Amino acid sequence: MKVIQDPRRKKDLRKLLQKLGLQDVSLVNWHLLDLALTHPSISPKDNYEQLEFVGDAVIRLSCAELLLETYPDLPVGDFAAIRSILVSDRFLAEIAEQYGLEMYLLASGGVRNDKWGKPSRLADCFEAVLGALYESTKDMSLIRPWLDPILQEKAIQVHADPARENYKDALQEWTQGKYKILPIYKVRQSESFVKENERFIAEVWLQDKLLGTGKGGTKKASQQAAAKQAYDSIMANELIKN
């Protein structure tokens, strides 16, 4: 087994594992964990890409096991809908951000300065960390104890949301059922955005009526934000009527 030559690097990685809540790190393969936090811009060969591939399967299996244990009577379609959100780059990047994963990631200055690529980068290295922990033991013993509570909290939130956080589909289903027509989205780039997640502004229209507006770092995200505002407003009005 390869070892980490720089004792400072191993000390930093140990701090990360402590953040995750792992007390017994005797089974951790430190070389794999180091690779999991090494961007391809540092080494075209020795980087996190292969571990990310493994980690993608690990997060999907973790979510599947957790959902089956938490909601044993839920239809498979609902399992798939909830899991798609739990394994999304957006949510995985949020977890990575929560643990400050980027401060442990070895990457070139150009990569670090790429703010638009940050969510995808964080999601990738988070999956790679899961891959490294799994490959250390070939089981979930270094993963599920700290990851389950995070996934469960999000699963409960998504399960309680009738739109499953896909407000575009939910709004489309409502407009088709009510009026037999689809909503129309108009997206423009903000001329004075300050935050990355406000780069685009979307409006969603139904015929001549503006249903909602939203901002996002991508066109798709801004459309989802607009659809959410519209859907929430519609559901609130429906509740009042009933």
Coordinates of N, CA and C in Angstrom, one line a residue:
M1 N 0.8 -1.2 0.0 CA 0.0 0.0 0.0 C 0.9 1.3 0.0
K2 N 0.6 2.2 -0.9 CA 1.3 3.4 -1.0 C 1.0 4.3 0.3
V3 N 2.0 5.1 0.7 CA 1.8 5.9 1.9 C 1.9 7.4 1.5
I4 N 1.3 8.3 2.3 CA 1.4 9.7 2.0 C 2.8 10.2 2.6
Q5 N 3.6 10.8 1.8 CA 4.9 11.2 2.2 C 4.9 12.5 3.1
D6 N 4.0 13.4 2.8 CA 3.9 14.6 3.5 C 3.0 14.5 4.8
P7 N 3.6 14.6 6.0 CA 2.8 14.4 7.2 C 1.7 15.4 7.4
R8 N 1.9 16.6 6.8 CA 0.9 17.7 6.9 C -0.3 17.3 6.1
R9 N -0.1 16.7 5.0 CA -1.3 16.2 4.2 C -2.1 15.2 5.0
K10 N -1.4 14.2 5.6 CA -2.2 13.2 6.3 C -2.9 13.9 7.5
K11 N -2.2 14.9 8.1 CA -2.9 15.5 9.3 C -4.2 16.2 8.8
D12 N -4.1 16.9 7.6 CA -5.3 17.6 7.1 C -6.4 16.6 6.8
L13 N -6.0 15.4 6.2 CA -7.0 14.4 5.9 C -7.6 13.8 7.1
R14 N -6.8 13.7 8.2 CA -7.4 13.2 9.4 C -8.4 14.2 10.0
K15 N -8.1 15.5 9.9 CA -9.1 16.5 10.3 C -10.4 16.4 9.6
L16 N -10.3 16.1 8.3 CA -11.5 15.9 7.5 C -12.4 14.7 8.0
L17 N -11.7 13.6 8.2 CA -12.4 12.5 8.7 C -13.0 12.7 10.1
Q18 N -12.4 13.5 10.9 CA -13.0 13.9 12.2 C -14.2 14.8 12.0
K19 N -14.2 15.6 11.0 CA -15.4 16.4 10.6 C -16.6 15.5 10.3
L20 N -16.2 14.4 9.5 CA -17.3 13.5 9.1 C -17.8 12.7 10.3
G21 N -17.1 12.7 11.4 CA -17.5 12.0 12.6 C -16.9 10.6 12.7
L22 N -15.8 10.3 11.9 CA -15.2 9.0 12.0 C -14.1 9.0 13.1
Q23 N -14.3 8.3 14.1 CA -13.4 8.2 15.2 C -12.3 7.2 15.0
D24 N -12.7 6.0 14.5 CA -11.7 5.0 14.2 C -11.3 5.0 12.7
V25 N -10.1 5.5 12.5 CA -9.7 5.7 11.1 C -8.6 4.7 10.7
S26 N -8.5 3.6 11.5 CA -7.5 2.6 11.3 C -7.6 1.8 10.0
L27 N -8.9 1.8 9.5 CA -9.2 1.0 8.3 C -9.1 1.9 7.0
V28 N -8.9 3.2 7.2 CA -8.9 4.1 6.0 C -7.6 3.9 5.2
N29 N -7.7 3.8 3.9 CA -6.6 3.8 3.0 C -6.3 5.2 2.7
W30 N -5.2 5.7 3.3 CA -4.9 7.2 3.2 C -4.4 7.5 1.8
H31 N -3.8 6.6 1.1 CA -3.4 6.9 -0.3 C -4.7 7.2 -1.1
L32 N -5.7 6.3 -1.0 CA -6.9 6.5 -1.8 C -7.6 7.8 -1.4
L33 N -7.6 8.1 -0.1 CA -8.3 9.3 0.3 C -7.6 10.5 -0.3
D34 N -6.2 10.5 -0.3 CA -5.4 11.5 -0.9 C -5.8 11.7 -2.4
L35 N -5.9 10.6 -3.1 CA -6.3 10.6 -4.5 C -7.7 11.2 -4.7
A36 N -8.6 10.8 -3.8 CA -9.9 11.3 -3.9 C -10.0 12.8 -3.8
L37 N -9.0 13.5 -3.3 CA -9.0 14.9 -3.1 C -7.9 15.5 -3.9
T38 N -7.6 14.9 -5.1 CA -6.6 15.4 -6.0 C -7.2 15.6 -7.4
H39 N -7.3 16.8 -7.8 CA -7.9 17.2 -9.1 C -7.0 16.8 -10.3
P40 N -7.6 16.4 -11.4 CA -6.8 16.1 -12.6 C -5.9 17.2 -13.0
S41 N -6.2 18.4 -12.6 CA -5.3 19.5 -13.0 C -3.9 19.4 -12.3
I42 N -3.9 18.6 -11.2 CA -2.6 18.4 -10.5 C -1.8 17.2 -11.1
S43 N -2.6 16.2 -11.5 CA -2.0 15.0 -12.1 C -3.0 14.4 -13.0
P44 N -2.6 14.3 -14.3 CA -3.5 13.6 -15.3 C -3.7 12.1 -15.0
K45 N -2.8 11.5 -14.3 CA -2.9 10.1 -14.0 C -3.4 9.8 -12.6
D46 N -2.8 10.4 -11.6 CA -3.1 10.2 -10.2 C -4.1 11.2 -9.7
N47 N -5.4 11.0 -9.9 CA -6.4 11.9 -9.5 C -7.7 11.2 -9.0
Y48 N -8.7 11.9 -8.8 CA -9.9 11.4 -8.2 C -10.9 10.7 -9.2
E49 N -10.6 10.7 -10.5 CA -11.6 10.3 -11.5 C -12.1 8.8 -11.3
Q50 N -11.2 7.9 -11.1 CA -11.6 6.5 -11.0 C -12.4 6.3 -9.7
L51 N -12.0 7.0 -8.6 CA -12.7 6.9 -7.3 C -14.1 7.5 -7.4
E52 N -14.1 8.6 -8.2 CA -15.4 9.2 -8.4 C -16.4 8.3 -9.1
F53 N -15.9 7.5 -10.0 CA -16.7 6.5 -10.7 C -17.3 5.5 -9.7
V54 N -16.5 5.0 -8.8 CA -16.9 4.1 -7.7 C -17.9 4.8 -6.8
G55 N -17.5 6.0 -6.4 CA -18.4 6.8 -5.5 C -19.8 7.0 -6.0
D56 N -19.9 7.2 -7.3 CA -21.2 7.4 -7.9 C -22.1 6.2 -7.6
A57 N -21.6 5.0 -7.7 CA -22.4 3.8 -7.4 C -22.6 3.7 -5.9
V58 N -21.6 4.1 -5.1 CA -21.8 4.1 -3.6 C -22.9 4.9 -3.1
I59 N -23.0 6.2 -3.6 CA -24.0 7.1 -3.1 C -25.4 6.6 -3.5
R60 N -25.5 6.0 -4.7 CA -26.8 5.5 -5.2 C -27.2 4.3 -4.3
L61 N -26.3 3.4 -4.0 CA -26.6 2.3 -3.1 C -26.9 2.7 -1.7
S62 N -26.2 3.7 -1.2 CA -26.5 4.2 0.1 C -27.9 4.8 0.2
C63 N -28.3 5.6 -0.8 CA -29.6 6.1 -0.9 C -30.7 5.1 -1.0
A64 N -30.4 4.1 -1.8 CA -31.4 3.0 -2.0 C -31.7 2.2 -0.7
E65 N -30.6 1.9 0.0 CA -30.7 1.2 1.3 C -31.5 2.0 2.3
L66 N -31.1 3.3 2.4 CA -31.7 4.2 3.4 C -33.2 4.4 3.1
L67 N -33.6 4.6 1.8 CA -35.0 4.8 1.5 C -35.8 3.6 1.7
L68 N -35.2 2.4 1.4 CA -35.9 1.1 1.7 C -36.2 0.9 3.2
E69 N -35.2 1.3 4.0 CA -35.3 1.1 5.4 C -36.2 2.2 6.0
T70 N -36.2 3.4 5.5 CA -37.0 4.5 6.0 C -38.5 4.4 5.6
Y71 N -38.7 4.1 4.3 CA -40.0 4.0 3.7 C -40.3 2.7 3.1
P72 N -40.4 1.6 3.8 CA -40.5 0.2 3.3 C -41.7 0.0 2.4
D73 N -42.8 0.9 2.5 CA -44.0 0.7 1.7 C -44.1 1.6 0.6
L74 N -43.1 2.4 0.3 CA -43.1 3.4 -0.7 C -43.0 2.8 -2.1
P75 N -43.8 3.2 -3.1 CA -43.7 2.7 -4.5 C -42.3 2.9 -5.0
V76 N -41.9 2.1 -5.9 CA -40.5 2.2 -6.5 C -40.4 3.5 -7.2
G77 N -41.4 4.0 -7.9 CA -41.4 5.2 -8.6 C -41.0 6.4 -7.7
D78 N -41.6 6.4 -6.5 CA -41.2 7.4 -5.5 C -39.8 7.3 -5.0
F79 N -39.3 6.0 -4.8 CA -37.9 5.8 -4.5 C -37.0 6.5 -5.5
A80 N -37.3 6.2 -6.8 CA -36.5 6.8 -7.8 C -36.5 8.3 -7.9
A81 N -37.7 8.9 -7.6 CA -37.8 10.3 -7.7 C -37.0 11.0 -6.5
I82 N -37.1 10.4 -5.3 CA -36.4 11.0 -4.2 C -34.9 10.8 -4.3
R83 N -34.5 9.6 -4.8 CA -33.1 9.3 -4.9 C -32.4 10.2 -6.0
S84 N -33.2 10.5 -7.0 CA -32.6 11.4 -8.1 C -32.2 12.7 -7.5
I85 N -32.9 13.2 -6.5 CA -32.5 14.5 -5.8 C -31.3 14.2 -4.9
L86 N -31.4 13.1 -4.1 CA -30.3 12.9 -3.2 C -28.9 12.7 -3.8
V87 N -28.9 12.2 -5.1 CA -27.6 11.9 -5.7 C -27.3 13.0 -6.8
S88 N -28.1 14.1 -6.8 CA -27.8 15.1 -7.7 C -26.6 15.9 -7.4
D89 N -25.9 16.4 -8.4 CA -24.7 17.2 -8.2 C -25.0 18.4 -7.2
R90 N -26.1 19.0 -7.3 CA -26.5 20.1 -6.5 C -26.4 19.8 -5.0
F91 N -27.1 18.6 -4.7 CA -27.1 18.2 -3.3 C -25.8 17.7 -2.8
L92 N -25.1 17.0 -3.6 CA -23.8 16.5 -3.2 C -22.8 17.6 -3.0
A93 N -22.9 18.7 -3.8 CA -22.1 19.8 -3.7 C -22.4 20.6 -2.4
E94 N -23.7 20.5 -2.0 CA -24.1 21.2 -0.7 C -23.4 20.4 0.5
I95 N -23.4 19.1 0.4 CA -22.8 18.3 1.5 C -21.3 18.6 1.5
A96 N -20.7 18.6 0.3 CA -19.2 18.9 0.3 C -18.9 20.3 0.8
E97 N -19.8 21.2 0.5 CA -19.6 22.6 1.1 C -19.7 22.6 2.6
Q98 N -20.7 21.8 3.1 CA -20.9 21.8 4.5 C -19.7 21.3 5.3
Y99 N -19.0 20.4 4.7 CA -17.8 19.8 5.3 C -16.5 20.5 4.9
G100 N -16.6 21.6 4.1 CA -15.4 22.4 3.7 C -14.5 21.5 2.8
L101 N -15.0 20.7 2.0 CA -14.2 19.7 1.2 C -13.2 20.4 0.3
E102 N -13.5 21.6 -0.2 CA -12.6 22.3 -1.2 C -11.3 22.7 -0.5
M103 N -11.3 22.9 0.8 CA -10.0 23.3 1.4 C -9.0 22.1 1.5
Y104 N -9.5 20.9 1.2 CA -8.7 19.7 1.2 C -8.3 19.3 -0.2
L105 N -9.0 19.9 -1.2 CA -8.8 19.5 -2.6 C -7.5 20.1 -3.2
L106 N -6.6 19.3 -3.7 CA -5.5 19.7 -4.4 C -5.9 20.0 -5.8
A107 N -5.8 21.3 -6.2 CA -6.2 21.7 -7.6 C -5.3 22.9 -8.0
S108 N -5.2 23.1 -9.3 CA -4.5 24.2 -9.8 C -5.2 25.5 -9.5
G109 N -4.5 26.6 -9.6 CA -5.1 27.9 -9.4 C -6.2 28.3 -10.3
G110 N -6.0 27.8 -11.6 CA -7.1 28.1 -12.6 C -8.4 27.4 -12.2
V111 N -8.3 26.2 -11.8 CA -9.5 25.4 -11.4 C -10.1 26.1 -10.1
R112 N -9.3 26.4 -9.2 CA -9.9 27.0 -8.0 C -10.6 28.3 -8.3
N113 N -10.1 29.1 -9.3 CA -10.7 30.4 -9.6 C -12.0 30.2 -10.5
D114 N -12.2 29.0 -10.9 CA -13.4 28.7 -11.8 C -14.7 28.6 -10.9
K115 N -15.3 29.7 -10.6 CA -16.5 29.7 -9.7 C -17.6 28.9 -10.3
W116 N -17.8 29.0 -11.6 CA -19.0 28.4 -12.3 C -18.9 26.9 -12.2
G117 N -17.6 26.4 -12.2 CA -17.4 24.9 -12.2 C -17.4 24.4 -10.8
K118 N -17.5 25.2 -9.8 CA -17.3 24.8 -8.4 C -18.3 23.7 -8.0
P119 N -19.6 23.9 -8.2 CA -20.6 22.8 -7.8 C -20.3 21.5 -8.3
S120 N -20.0 21.4 -9.6 CA -19.7 20.1 -10.2 C -18.4 19.5 -9.7
R121 N -17.4 20.4 -9.4 CA -16.1 20.0 -8.9 C -16.3 19.4 -7.5
L122 N -17.1 20.1 -6.7 CA -17.3 19.6 -5.3 C -18.1 18.3 -5.3
A123 N -19.1 18.2 -6.2 CA -19.8 16.9 -6.3 C -18.9 15.8 -6.7
D124 N -18.0 16.0 -7.6 CA -17.1 15.0 -8.1 C -16.2 14.5 -7.0
C125 N -15.6 15.4 -6.3 CA -14.6 15.0 -5.2 C -15.3 14.4 -4.0
F126 N -16.6 14.8 -3.8 CA -17.3 14.2 -2.7 C -17.6 12.7 -3.1
E127 N -18.0 12.4 -4.3 CA -18.2 11.1 -4.7 C -16.9 10.3 -4.6
A128 N -15.8 10.9 -5.0 CA -14.5 10.3 -4.9 C -14.1 9.9 -3.5
V129 N -14.5 10.8 -2.5 CA -14.2 10.5 -1.1 C -15.0 9.2 -0.7
L130 N -16.3 9.2 -1.1 CA -17.1 8.0 -0.8 C -16.4 6.8 -1.5
G131 N -15.9 6.9 -2.7 CA -15.3 5.8 -3.3 C -14.1 5.3 -2.6
A132 N -13.3 6.3 -2.1 CA -12.1 5.9 -1.3 C -12.4 5.2 0.0
L133 N -13.4 5.7 0.7 CA -13.8 5.1 1.9 C -14.4 3.6 1.7
Y134 N -15.1 3.5 0.6 CA -15.7 2.2 0.3 C -14.5 1.2 -0.1
E135 N -13.6 1.7 -0.9 CA -12.5 0.8 -1.3 C -11.6 0.4 -0.2
S136 N -11.6 1.3 0.9 CA -10.8 1.0 2.0 C -11.2 -0.3 2.8
T137 N -12.5 -0.5 2.8 CA -13.1 -1.7 3.5 C -13.9 -2.6 2.7
K138 N -14.3 -2.2 1.5 CA -15.2 -2.9 0.6 C -16.6 -3.1 1.2
D139 N -16.9 -2.2 2.1 CA -18.3 -2.1 2.6 C -18.7 -0.7 3.0
M140 N -19.8 -0.5 3.6 CA -20.3 0.8 3.9 C -20.0 1.3 5.4
S141 N -19.1 0.6 6.1 CA -18.9 0.8 7.5 C -18.3 2.2 7.7
L142 N -17.5 2.7 6.8 CA -16.9 4.1 6.9 C -17.8 5.2 6.3
I143 N -19.0 4.8 5.8 CA -19.8 5.8 5.1 C -21.1 6.0 5.8
R144 N -21.9 5.0 5.9 CA -23.3 5.2 6.4 C -23.5 5.8 7.8
P145 N -22.6 5.5 8.7 CA -22.7 6.1 10.0 C -22.8 7.6 10.0
W146 N -22.1 8.3 9.2 CA -22.1 9.8 9.2 C -23.0 10.3 8.0
L147 N -23.1 9.5 6.9 CA -23.9 10.0 5.8 C -25.4 9.8 5.9
D148 N -25.8 8.7 6.6 CA -27.2 8.4 6.7 C -28.1 9.6 7.3
P149 N -27.6 10.2 8.4 CA -28.5 11.3 8.9 C -28.7 12.5 7.9
I150 N -27.6 12.7 7.1 CA -27.7 13.8 6.1 C -28.7 13.4 5.0
L151 N -28.6 12.2 4.5 CA -29.5 11.7 3.5 C -31.0 11.6 4.0
Q152 N -31.1 11.2 5.3 CA -32.4 11.0 5.8 C -33.2 12.3 6.0
E153 N -32.4 13.3 6.4 CA -33.0 14.7 6.6 C -33.5 15.2 5.3
K154 N -32.7 15.0 4.2 CA -33.1 15.5 2.9 C -34.3 14.6 2.4
A155 N -34.2 13.3 2.6 CA -35.3 12.4 2.1 C -36.6 12.8 2.7
I156 N -36.6 13.1 4.0 CA -37.9 13.5 4.6 C -38.4 14.8 4.0
Q157 N -37.5 15.7 3.8 CA -37.9 17.0 3.2 C -38.5 16.8 1.8
V158 N -37.8 16.0 1.0 CA -38.3 15.7 -0.4 C -39.6 14.9 -0.4
H159 N -39.7 13.9 0.5 CA -40.9 13.1 0.6 C -42.1 13.9 0.9
A160 N -41.9 15.0 1.7 CA -43.1 15.9 2.1 C -43.4 16.9 1.0
D161 N -42.6 17.0 0.0 CA -42.8 17.9 -1.1 C -43.6 17.3 -2.2
P162 N -44.8 17.6 -2.5 CA -45.6 16.9 -3.5 C -44.9 17.1 -4.9
A163 N -44.2 18.2 -5.1 CA -43.5 18.4 -6.4 C -42.2 17.7 -6.5
R164 N -41.7 17.1 -5.4 CA -40.4 16.4 -5.4 C -39.3 17.3 -5.9
E165 N -39.4 18.6 -5.6 CA -38.4 19.6 -6.0 C -38.3 19.8 -7.5
N166 N -39.1 19.1 -8.3 CA -39.1 19.3 -9.7 C -40.4 20.2 -10.1
Y167 N -40.2 21.5 -9.9 CA -41.4 22.4 -10.0 C -41.8 22.6 -11.5
K168 N -40.9 22.4 -12.4 CA -41.2 22.6 -13.8 C -42.2 21.5 -14.2
D169 N -41.9 20.2 -13.8 CA -42.8 19.1 -14.2 C -44.1 19.3 -13.4
A170 N -44.1 19.7 -12.2 CA -45.3 19.8 -11.4 C -46.2 20.9 -12.0
L171 N -45.6 22.0 -12.4 CA -46.4 23.1 -12.9 C -46.9 22.7 -14.3
Q172 N -46.1 22.0 -15.1 CA -46.6 21.6 -16.4 C -47.8 20.6 -16.3
E173 N -47.7 19.7 -15.3 CA -48.8 18.8 -15.1 C -50.0 19.5 -14.7
W174 N -49.9 20.5 -13.8 CA -51.1 21.3 -13.4 C -51.7 22.1 -14.6
T175 N -50.9 22.8 -15.4 CA -51.4 23.6 -16.5 C -52.0 22.7 -17.5
Q176 N -51.4 21.5 -17.8 CA -52.0 20.6 -18.8 C -53.4 20.0 -18.3
G177 N -53.4 19.7 -17.0 CA -54.7 19.2 -16.4 C -55.8 20.2 -16.4
K178 N -55.4 21.5 -16.1 CA -56.4 22.5 -15.9 C -56.8 23.2 -17.3
Y179 N -55.8 23.5 -18.1 CA -56.0 24.3 -19.3 C -55.6 23.6 -20.6
K180 N -55.0 22.4 -20.5 CA -54.6 21.7 -21.7 C -53.5 22.4 -22.5
I181 N -52.7 23.2 -21.8 CA -51.6 24.0 -22.5 C -50.4 24.0 -21.6
L182 N -49.3 24.3 -22.2 CA -48.0 24.3 -21.5 C -47.6 25.7 -21.1
P183 N -46.9 25.9 -20.0 CA -46.4 27.2 -19.6 C -45.2 27.5 -20.5
I184 N -44.9 28.8 -20.7 CA -43.8 29.3 -21.5 C -42.8 30.0 -20.6
Y185 N -41.5 29.7 -20.8 CA -40.5 30.3 -20.0 C -39.7 31.3 -20.9
K186 N -39.5 32.5 -20.3 CA -38.6 33.5 -20.9 C -37.4 33.8 -20.0
V187 N -36.2 33.5 -20.6 CA -35.0 33.7 -19.7 C -34.1 34.7 -20.3
R188 N -33.6 35.5 -19.4 CA -32.6 36.5 -19.9 C -31.4 36.5 -18.9
Q189 N -30.3 37.0 -19.3 CA -29.1 37.1 -18.4 C -29.2 38.5 -17.7
S190 N -29.0 38.4 -16.4 CA -29.0 39.7 -15.6 C -27.8 40.5 -16.0
E191 N -28.1 41.8 -16.1 CA -27.0 42.8 -16.4 C -26.2 43.2 -15.2
S192 N -26.7 43.0 -14.0 CA -26.1 43.5 -12.8 C -26.1 42.5 -11.7
F193 N -25.9 41.2 -12.1 CA -25.9 40.2 -11.0 C -24.6 40.2 -10.2
V194 N -24.8 40.0 -8.9 CA -23.6 40.0 -8.0 C -23.3 38.6 -7.5
K195 N -24.3 37.8 -7.2 CA -24.2 36.4 -6.7 C -24.2 35.5 -7.9
E196 N -23.4 34.4 -7.8 CA -23.3 33.4 -8.9 C -24.7 32.8 -9.2
N197 N -25.5 32.6 -8.2 CA -26.8 32.0 -8.4 C -27.9 32.9 -8.8
E198 N -27.5 34.1 -9.3 CA -28.5 35.1 -9.8 C -28.1 35.6 -11.2
R199 N -27.4 34.8 -11.9 CA -26.9 35.1 -13.2 C -28.0 35.2 -14.2
F200 N -29.0 34.4 -14.1 CA -30.1 34.4 -15.1 C -31.4 34.7 -14.4
I201 N -32.3 35.3 -15.1 CA -33.7 35.6 -14.6 C -34.7 35.0 -15.5
A202 N -35.6 34.2 -15.0 CA -36.6 33.6 -15.8 C -38.0 34.0 -15.4
E203 N -38.9 34.1 -16.4 CA -40.3 34.3 -16.1 C -41.1 33.1 -16.7
V204 N -42.1 32.7 -16.0 CA -43.0 31.7 -16.6 C -44.4 32.2 -16.8
W205 N -44.8 32.1 -18.0 CA -46.1 32.6 -18.4 C -47.1 31.5 -18.8
L206 N -48.4 31.8 -18.6 CA -49.5 31.0 -19.1 C -50.4 31.9 -19.9
Q207 N -50.3 31.7 -21.2 CA -50.9 32.6 -22.1 C -50.4 34.1 -21.8
D208 N -51.3 35.0 -21.4 CA -50.9 36.3 -21.1 C -50.6 36.7 -19.7
K209 N -50.6 35.6 -18.8 CA -50.5 35.9 -17.4 C -49.1 35.4 -16.9
L210 N -48.4 36.3 -16.2 CA -47.2 36.0 -15.6 C -47.4 35.2 -14.3
L211 N -46.9 34.0 -14.3 CA -47.2 33.1 -13.1 C -46.1 33.2 -12.0
G212 N -44.8 33.5 -12.5 CA -43.8 33.5 -11.5 C -42.5 33.9 -12.1
T213 N -41.5 34.4 -11.3 CA -40.2 34.8 -11.7 C -39.2 34.1 -10.8
G214 N -38.0 33.9 -11.3 CA -36.9 33.3 -10.5 C -35.5 33.6 -11.0
K215 N -34.6 33.4 -10.1 CA -33.2 33.6 -10.5 C -32.4 32.4 -10.3
G216 N -31.3 32.2 -11.1 CA -30.4 31.0 -10.9 C -29.1 31.2 -11.6
G217 N -28.2 30.3 -11.2 CA -26.8 30.4 -11.8 C -26.8 29.8 -13.2
T218 N -27.8 29.1 -13.6 CA -28.0 28.5 -14.9 C -29.4 28.8 -15.4
K219 N -29.6 28.7 -16.7 CA -30.9 28.9 -17.2 C -31.9 28.0 -16.6
K220 N -31.5 26.7 -16.5 CA -32.4 25.7 -16.0 C -32.7 26.0 -14.5
A221 N -31.7 26.4 -13.7 CA -32.0 26.7 -12.3 C -33.0 27.9 -12.2
S222 N -32.8 28.9 -13.1 CA -33.7 30.1 -13.0 C -35.1 29.6 -13.4
Q223 N -35.3 28.7 -14.3 CA -36.6 28.2 -14.7 C -37.3 27.5 -13.6
Q224 N -36.5 26.6 -12.9 CA -37.0 25.9 -11.7 C -37.4 26.9 -10.6
A225 N -36.7 28.0 -10.4 CA -37.0 28.9 -9.4 C -38.3 29.6 -9.8
A226 N -38.5 30.0 -11.0 CA -39.7 30.6 -11.5 C -40.9 29.7 -11.4
A227 N -40.7 28.4 -11.7 CA -41.7 27.4 -11.6 C -42.1 27.2 -10.2
K228 N -41.2 27.2 -9.3 CA -41.5 27.0 -7.8 C -42.3 28.2 -7.3
Q229 N -42.0 29.4 -7.7 CA -42.8 30.5 -7.2 C -44.2 30.4 -7.8
A230 N -44.4 30.0 -9.0 CA -45.7 29.9 -9.6 C -46.5 28.7 -9.0
Y231 N -45.8 27.6 -8.8 CA -46.4 26.4 -8.3 C -46.9 26.6 -6.8
D232 N -46.0 27.2 -6.0 CA -46.3 27.5 -4.6 C -47.5 28.4 -4.5
S233 N -47.6 29.5 -5.4 CA -48.7 30.4 -5.4 C -50.0 29.7 -5.8
I234 N -49.9 28.9 -6.8 CA -51.1 28.2 -7.3 C -51.6 27.2 -6.2
M235 N -50.8 26.5 -5.6 CA -51.2 25.5 -4.5 C -51.8 26.3 -3.3
A236 N -51.2 27.4 -3.0 CA -51.7 28.2 -1.9 C -53.2 28.7 -2.2
N237 N -53.4 29.1 -3.4 CA -54.7 29.6 -3.8 C -55.7 28.4 -3.9
E238 N -55.2 27.2 -4.3 CA -56.1 26.1 -4.3 C -56.5 25.7 -2.9
L239 N -55.5 25.8 -2.0 CA -55.8 25.5 -0.6 C -56.9 26.4 0.0
I240 N -56.8 27.7 -0.3 CA -57.7 28.7 0.1 C -59.1 28.4 -0.4
K241 N -59.2 28.0 -1.7 CA -60.5 27.7 -2.3 C -61.2 26.5 -1.6
N242 N -60.3 25.6 -1.2 CA -60.9 24.4 -0.6 C -61.2 24.5 0.9

